[in-house]
Amino acid sequence: RITYFVSHAWKSPRFAKYVALIFRFNSAVALAFSGLALGLLLFFQVFFFELVPKMFTIIIATGVDASKQVIPCLNELTVPLVFFLLLCTSHLFNRQPSFFLDICCIPQDDKKKQAVGITSLGAILDRSEKMLILMDEHYWKRLWCVFEIAAFYRRAGPQRMEIVPLHLPVLKLGVITCYMGMNAIQIAVLKI
């Protein structure tokens, strides 16, 4: 049994497809562990502040009486890194879902094997629990993509189809990267 039949346009950028897949399958684990890391770090910083290394603290002016206050910045650095690390790697520890990705599963260098793979797509669609559609501007222009959707829709219906627009995960990754960069710049500026 195959968990996901991944339908995609070959012209779509590989990076966008990879980012879409890691967000779809790894973001829940990354968010959960990032939240856990945040809770543990906040507990540590509140109750064991004196143990926080000096390199993870910054001195800021309070604005009330021009006095200075030392505050920890451990969570601003660590939590985004934990999220990003788990986002990129948690699929390595979870072998649960299985995927059919035509470019990987059908031989592309041998025309006879490729023809056998293409003729068995109907059986593969029958054995697939869900279809994951990685959609972008190229997707609906490819007749093969439309064929895959029509064949799966006829067999399984729309309730087992998931559409992932490729631009959204890339945008999310950009926002997270900017957030991490701005945190690092802010801490570096405050350290000076």
mmCIF file of C-alpha atoms in Angstrom:
data_model
loop_
_atom_site.group_PDB
_atom_site.id
_atom_site.type_symbol
_atom_site.label_atom_id
_atom_site.label_comp_id
_atom_site.label_asym_id
_atom_site.label_seq_id
_atom_site.Cartn_x
_atom_site.Cartn_y
_atom_site.Cartn_z
ATOM 1 C CA ARG A 1 0.000 0.000 0.000
ATOM 2 C CA ILE A 2 1.289 3.474 -0.937
ATOM 3 C CA THR A 3 0.301 6.361 1.328
ATOM 4 C CA TYR A 4 0.785 9.219 -1.161
ATOM 5 C CA PHE A 5 0.888 9.384 -4.913
ATOM 6 C CA VAL A 6 2.758 12.646 -5.520
ATOM 7 C CA SER A 7 1.556 14.440 -8.624
ATOM 8 C CA HIS A 8 3.773 17.258 -9.893
ATOM 9 C CA ALA A 9 4.929 19.023 -13.036
ATOM 10 C CA TRP A 10 8.473 18.158 -13.987
ATOM 11 C CA LYS A 11 9.143 21.806 -14.910
ATOM 12 C CA SER A 12 8.489 22.942 -11.343
ATOM 13 C CA PRO A 13 11.655 23.776 -9.383
ATOM 14 C CA ARG A 14 12.986 20.883 -7.301
ATOM 15 C CA PHE A 15 13.695 23.185 -4.370
ATOM 16 C CA ALA A 16 10.048 24.326 -4.247
ATOM 17 C CA LYS A 17 8.850 20.698 -4.291
ATOM 18 C CA TYR A 18 11.276 19.746 -1.513
ATOM 19 C CA VAL A 19 10.228 22.705 0.640
ATOM 20 C CA ALA A 20 6.543 21.875 0.057
ATOM 21 C CA LEU A 21 7.096 18.264 1.133
ATOM 22 C CA ILE A 22 9.077 19.099 4.273
ATOM 23 C CA PHE A 23 6.492 21.675 5.355
ATOM 24 C CA ARG A 24 3.636 19.257 4.677
ATOM 25 C CA PHE A 25 5.172 16.339 6.577
ATOM 26 C CA ASN A 26 7.615 17.859 9.097
ATOM 27 C CA SER A 27 6.134 21.154 10.273
ATOM 28 C CA ALA A 28 3.883 19.650 12.988
ATOM 29 C CA VAL A 29 6.824 17.875 14.635
ATOM 30 C CA ALA A 30 9.038 20.948 14.224
ATOM 31 C CA LEU A 31 6.412 23.207 15.835
ATOM 32 C CA ALA A 32 5.765 20.799 18.717
ATOM 33 C CA PHE A 33 9.424 20.403 19.613
ATOM 34 C CA SER A 34 10.098 24.117 19.135
ATOM 35 C CA GLY A 35 7.297 24.868 21.594
ATOM 36 C CA LEU A 36 8.746 22.357 24.031
ATOM 37 C CA ALA A 37 12.207 23.906 23.619
ATOM 38 C CA LEU A 38 10.741 27.376 24.188
ATOM 39 C CA GLY A 39 9.009 26.246 27.388
ATOM 40 C CA LEU A 40 12.144 24.584 28.739
ATOM 41 C CA LEU A 41 14.339 27.559 27.849
ATOM 42 C CA LEU A 42 11.934 30.042 29.446
ATOM 43 C CA PHE A 43 11.823 27.931 32.603
ATOM 44 C CA PHE A 44 15.628 27.768 32.647
ATOM 45 C CA GLN A 45 16.023 31.513 32.018
ATOM 46 C CA VAL A 46 13.496 32.485 34.706
ATOM 47 C CA PHE A 47 14.553 30.127 37.482
ATOM 48 C CA PHE A 48 18.251 29.649 36.722
ATOM 49 C CA PHE A 49 19.172 33.022 35.213
ATOM 50 C CA GLU A 50 22.564 33.075 36.887
ATOM 51 C CA LEU A 51 23.518 29.904 34.951
ATOM 52 C CA VAL A 52 22.788 31.448 31.530
ATOM 53 C CA PRO A 53 26.151 31.954 29.779
ATOM 54 C CA LYS A 54 27.097 35.612 29.302
ATOM 55 C CA MET A 55 27.278 35.157 25.531
ATOM 56 C CA PHE A 56 23.504 34.480 25.570
ATOM 57 C CA THR A 57 22.610 37.694 27.402
ATOM 58 C CA ILE A 58 22.288 41.269 26.252
ATOM 59 C CA ILE A 59 22.288 44.540 28.183
ATOM 60 C CA ILE A 60 19.465 46.931 27.427
ATOM 61 C CA ALA A 61 18.468 50.342 28.785
ATOM 62 C CA THR A 62 15.208 50.156 30.718
ATOM 63 C CA GLY A 63 14.018 53.597 29.659
ATOM 64 C CA VAL A 64 12.602 54.285 33.107
ATOM 65 C CA ASP A 65 15.573 55.649 34.988
ATOM 66 C CA ALA A 66 18.334 55.145 32.387
ATOM 67 C CA SER A 67 19.483 52.044 34.219
ATOM 68 C CA LYS A 68 20.732 48.966 32.399
ATOM 69 C CA GLN A 69 19.240 45.498 32.658
ATOM 70 C CA VAL A 70 20.702 42.148 31.626
ATOM 71 C CA ILE A 71 18.231 39.946 29.785
ATOM 72 C CA PRO A 72 18.703 36.462 28.302
ATOM 73 C CA CYS A 73 18.409 35.883 24.572
ATOM 74 C CA LEU A 74 18.815 32.113 24.564
ATOM 75 C CA ASN A 75 15.334 31.381 23.240
ATOM 76 C CA GLU A 76 15.573 33.908 20.372
ATOM 77 C CA LEU A 77 18.579 32.034 19.045
ATOM 78 C CA THR A 78 17.740 28.450 19.915
ATOM 79 C CA VAL A 79 14.033 28.022 19.139
ATOM 80 C CA PRO A 80 14.220 29.071 15.443
ATOM 81 C CA LEU A 81 17.246 26.810 14.987
ATOM 82 C CA VAL A 82 15.406 23.867 16.583
ATOM 83 C CA PHE A 83 12.421 24.507 14.306
ATOM 84 C CA PHE A 84 14.564 24.771 11.168
ATOM 85 C CA LEU A 85 16.636 21.697 12.045
ATOM 86 C CA LEU A 86 13.563 19.560 12.706
ATOM 87 C CA LEU A 87 11.775 20.926 9.669
ATOM 88 C CA CYS A 88 14.637 19.725 7.488
ATOM 89 C CA THR A 89 15.360 16.403 9.203
ATOM 90 C CA SER A 90 12.382 14.927 11.081
ATOM 91 C CA HIS A 91 11.328 12.854 8.058
ATOM 92 C CA LEU A 92 14.540 10.864 8.527
ATOM 93 C CA PHE A 93 13.142 9.479 11.787
ATOM 94 C CA ASN A 94 9.591 8.772 10.577
ATOM 95 C CA ARG A 95 9.242 6.015 8.008
ATOM 96 C CA GLN A 96 5.426 5.922 8.244
ATOM 97 C CA PRO A 97 4.161 7.481 5.023
ATOM 98 C CA SER A 98 5.266 5.945 1.737
ATOM 99 C CA PHE A 99 5.387 7.905 -1.506
ATOM 100 C CA PHE A 100 5.230 7.255 -5.205
ATOM 101 C CA LEU A 101 7.104 9.932 -7.109
ATOM 102 C CA ASP A 102 7.206 9.064 -10.790
ATOM 103 C CA ILE A 103 10.572 10.618 -11.549
ATOM 104 C CA CYS A 104 12.151 8.418 -8.857
ATOM 105 C CA CYS A 105 10.069 5.243 -9.217
ATOM 106 C CA ILE A 106 9.851 4.887 -13.006
ATOM 107 C CA PRO A 107 13.182 4.326 -14.789
ATOM 108 C CA GLN A 108 13.940 7.272 -17.062
ATOM 109 C CA ASP A 109 16.983 5.856 -18.855
ATOM 110 C CA ASP A 110 15.454 2.622 -20.247
ATOM 111 C CA LYS A 111 12.514 3.119 -22.645
ATOM 112 C CA LYS A 112 11.139 -0.438 -22.159
ATOM 113 C CA LYS A 113 11.152 -0.190 -18.370
ATOM 114 C CA GLN A 114 9.715 3.304 -18.617
ATOM 115 C CA ALA A 115 6.824 2.001 -20.760
ATOM 116 C CA VAL A 116 6.125 -0.777 -18.230
ATOM 117 C CA GLY A 117 6.140 1.786 -15.422
ATOM 118 C CA ILE A 118 3.751 4.079 -17.273
ATOM 119 C CA THR A 119 1.322 1.257 -18.073
ATOM 120 C CA SER A 120 1.246 0.240 -14.401
ATOM 121 C CA LEU A 121 0.300 3.728 -13.181
ATOM 122 C CA GLY A 122 -3.364 2.704 -12.962
ATOM 123 C CA ALA A 123 -2.497 -0.082 -10.536
ATOM 124 C CA ILE A 124 -0.287 2.290 -8.562
ATOM 125 C CA LEU A 125 -3.121 4.813 -8.342
ATOM 126 C CA ASP A 126 -5.410 2.017 -7.079
ATOM 127 C CA ARG A 127 -2.911 1.171 -4.330
ATOM 128 C CA SER A 128 -2.476 4.815 -3.288
ATOM 129 C CA GLU A 129 -4.434 6.001 -0.264
ATOM 130 C CA LYS A 130 -4.116 9.709 -1.126
ATOM 131 C CA MET A 131 -2.884 11.969 -3.882
ATOM 132 C CA LEU A 132 -0.663 14.913 -2.995
ATOM 133 C CA ILE A 133 -0.755 17.547 -5.725
ATOM 134 C CA LEU A 134 2.238 19.908 -5.838
ATOM 135 C CA MET A 135 0.673 22.704 -7.847
ATOM 136 C CA ASP A 136 2.249 25.736 -9.476
ATOM 137 C CA GLU A 137 1.880 27.685 -12.712
ATOM 138 C CA HIS A 138 3.175 24.737 -14.778
ATOM 139 C CA TYR A 139 0.876 22.096 -13.314
ATOM 140 C CA TRP A 140 -2.371 22.641 -15.215
ATOM 141 C CA LYS A 141 -0.515 23.130 -18.511
ATOM 142 C CA ARG A 142 0.746 19.537 -18.456
ATOM 143 C CA LEU A 143 -1.718 17.026 -19.904
ATOM 144 C CA TRP A 144 -0.085 14.228 -17.917
ATOM 145 C CA CYS A 145 -0.844 16.002 -14.622
ATOM 146 C CA VAL A 146 -4.475 16.481 -15.619
ATOM 147 C CA PHE A 147 -4.635 12.777 -16.544
ATOM 148 C CA GLU A 148 -3.270 11.734 -13.132
ATOM 149 C CA ILE A 149 -5.839 13.859 -11.324
ATOM 150 C CA ALA A 150 -8.719 12.634 -13.481
ATOM 151 C CA ALA A 151 -7.725 8.994 -13.025
ATOM 152 C CA PHE A 152 -7.343 9.320 -9.251
ATOM 153 C CA TYR A 153 -10.538 11.373 -8.922
ATOM 154 C CA ARG A 154 -12.482 8.664 -10.750
ATOM 155 C CA ARG A 155 -11.057 5.957 -8.466
ATOM 156 C CA ALA A 156 -11.063 7.731 -5.092
ATOM 157 C CA GLY A 157 -12.943 11.019 -5.269
ATOM 158 C CA PRO A 158 -11.837 14.471 -4.105
ATOM 159 C CA GLN A 159 -11.784 13.719 -0.359
ATOM 160 C CA ARG A 160 -8.505 11.814 -0.738
ATOM 161 C CA MET A 161 -6.744 14.544 -2.716
ATOM 162 C CA GLU A 162 -4.573 17.237 -1.131
ATOM 163 C CA ILE A 163 -3.429 20.299 -3.065
ATOM 164 C CA VAL A 164 -0.245 22.070 -1.954
ATOM 165 C CA PRO A 165 0.467 25.342 -3.800
ATOM 166 C CA LEU A 166 4.249 25.404 -4.245
ATOM 167 C CA HIS A 167 4.655 29.131 -3.636
ATOM 168 C CA LEU A 168 3.270 29.058 -0.059
ATOM 169 C CA PRO A 169 5.895 26.799 1.578
ATOM 170 C CA VAL A 170 8.691 28.747 -0.134
ATOM 171 C CA LEU A 171 7.165 31.967 1.197
ATOM 172 C CA LYS A 172 6.944 30.458 4.705
ATOM 173 C CA LEU A 173 10.591 29.406 4.522
ATOM 174 C CA GLY A 174 11.545 32.926 3.453
ATOM 175 C CA VAL A 175 9.669 34.473 6.388
ATOM 176 C CA ILE A 176 11.289 32.055 8.869
ATOM 177 C CA THR A 177 14.741 32.718 7.413
ATOM 178 C CA CYS A 178 14.200 36.499 7.620
ATOM 179 C CA TYR A 179 13.007 36.145 11.223
ATOM 180 C CA MET A 180 16.112 34.153 12.148
ATOM 181 C CA GLY A 181 18.370 36.651 10.379
ATOM 182 C CA MET A 182 16.710 39.648 12.017
ATOM 183 C CA ASN A 183 17.023 38.004 15.442
ATOM 184 C CA ALA A 184 20.715 37.413 14.880
ATOM 185 C CA ILE A 185 21.270 40.986 13.654
ATOM 186 C CA GLN A 186 19.294 42.457 16.552
ATOM 187 C CA ILE A 187 21.281 40.467 19.108
ATOM 188 C CA ALA A 188 24.579 41.330 17.397
ATOM 189 C CA VAL A 189 23.701 45.049 17.399
ATOM 190 C CA LEU A 190 22.619 44.976 21.061
ATOM 191 C CA LYS A 191 25.822 43.148 22.013
ATOM 192 C CA ILE A 192 27.998 45.951 20.631
#
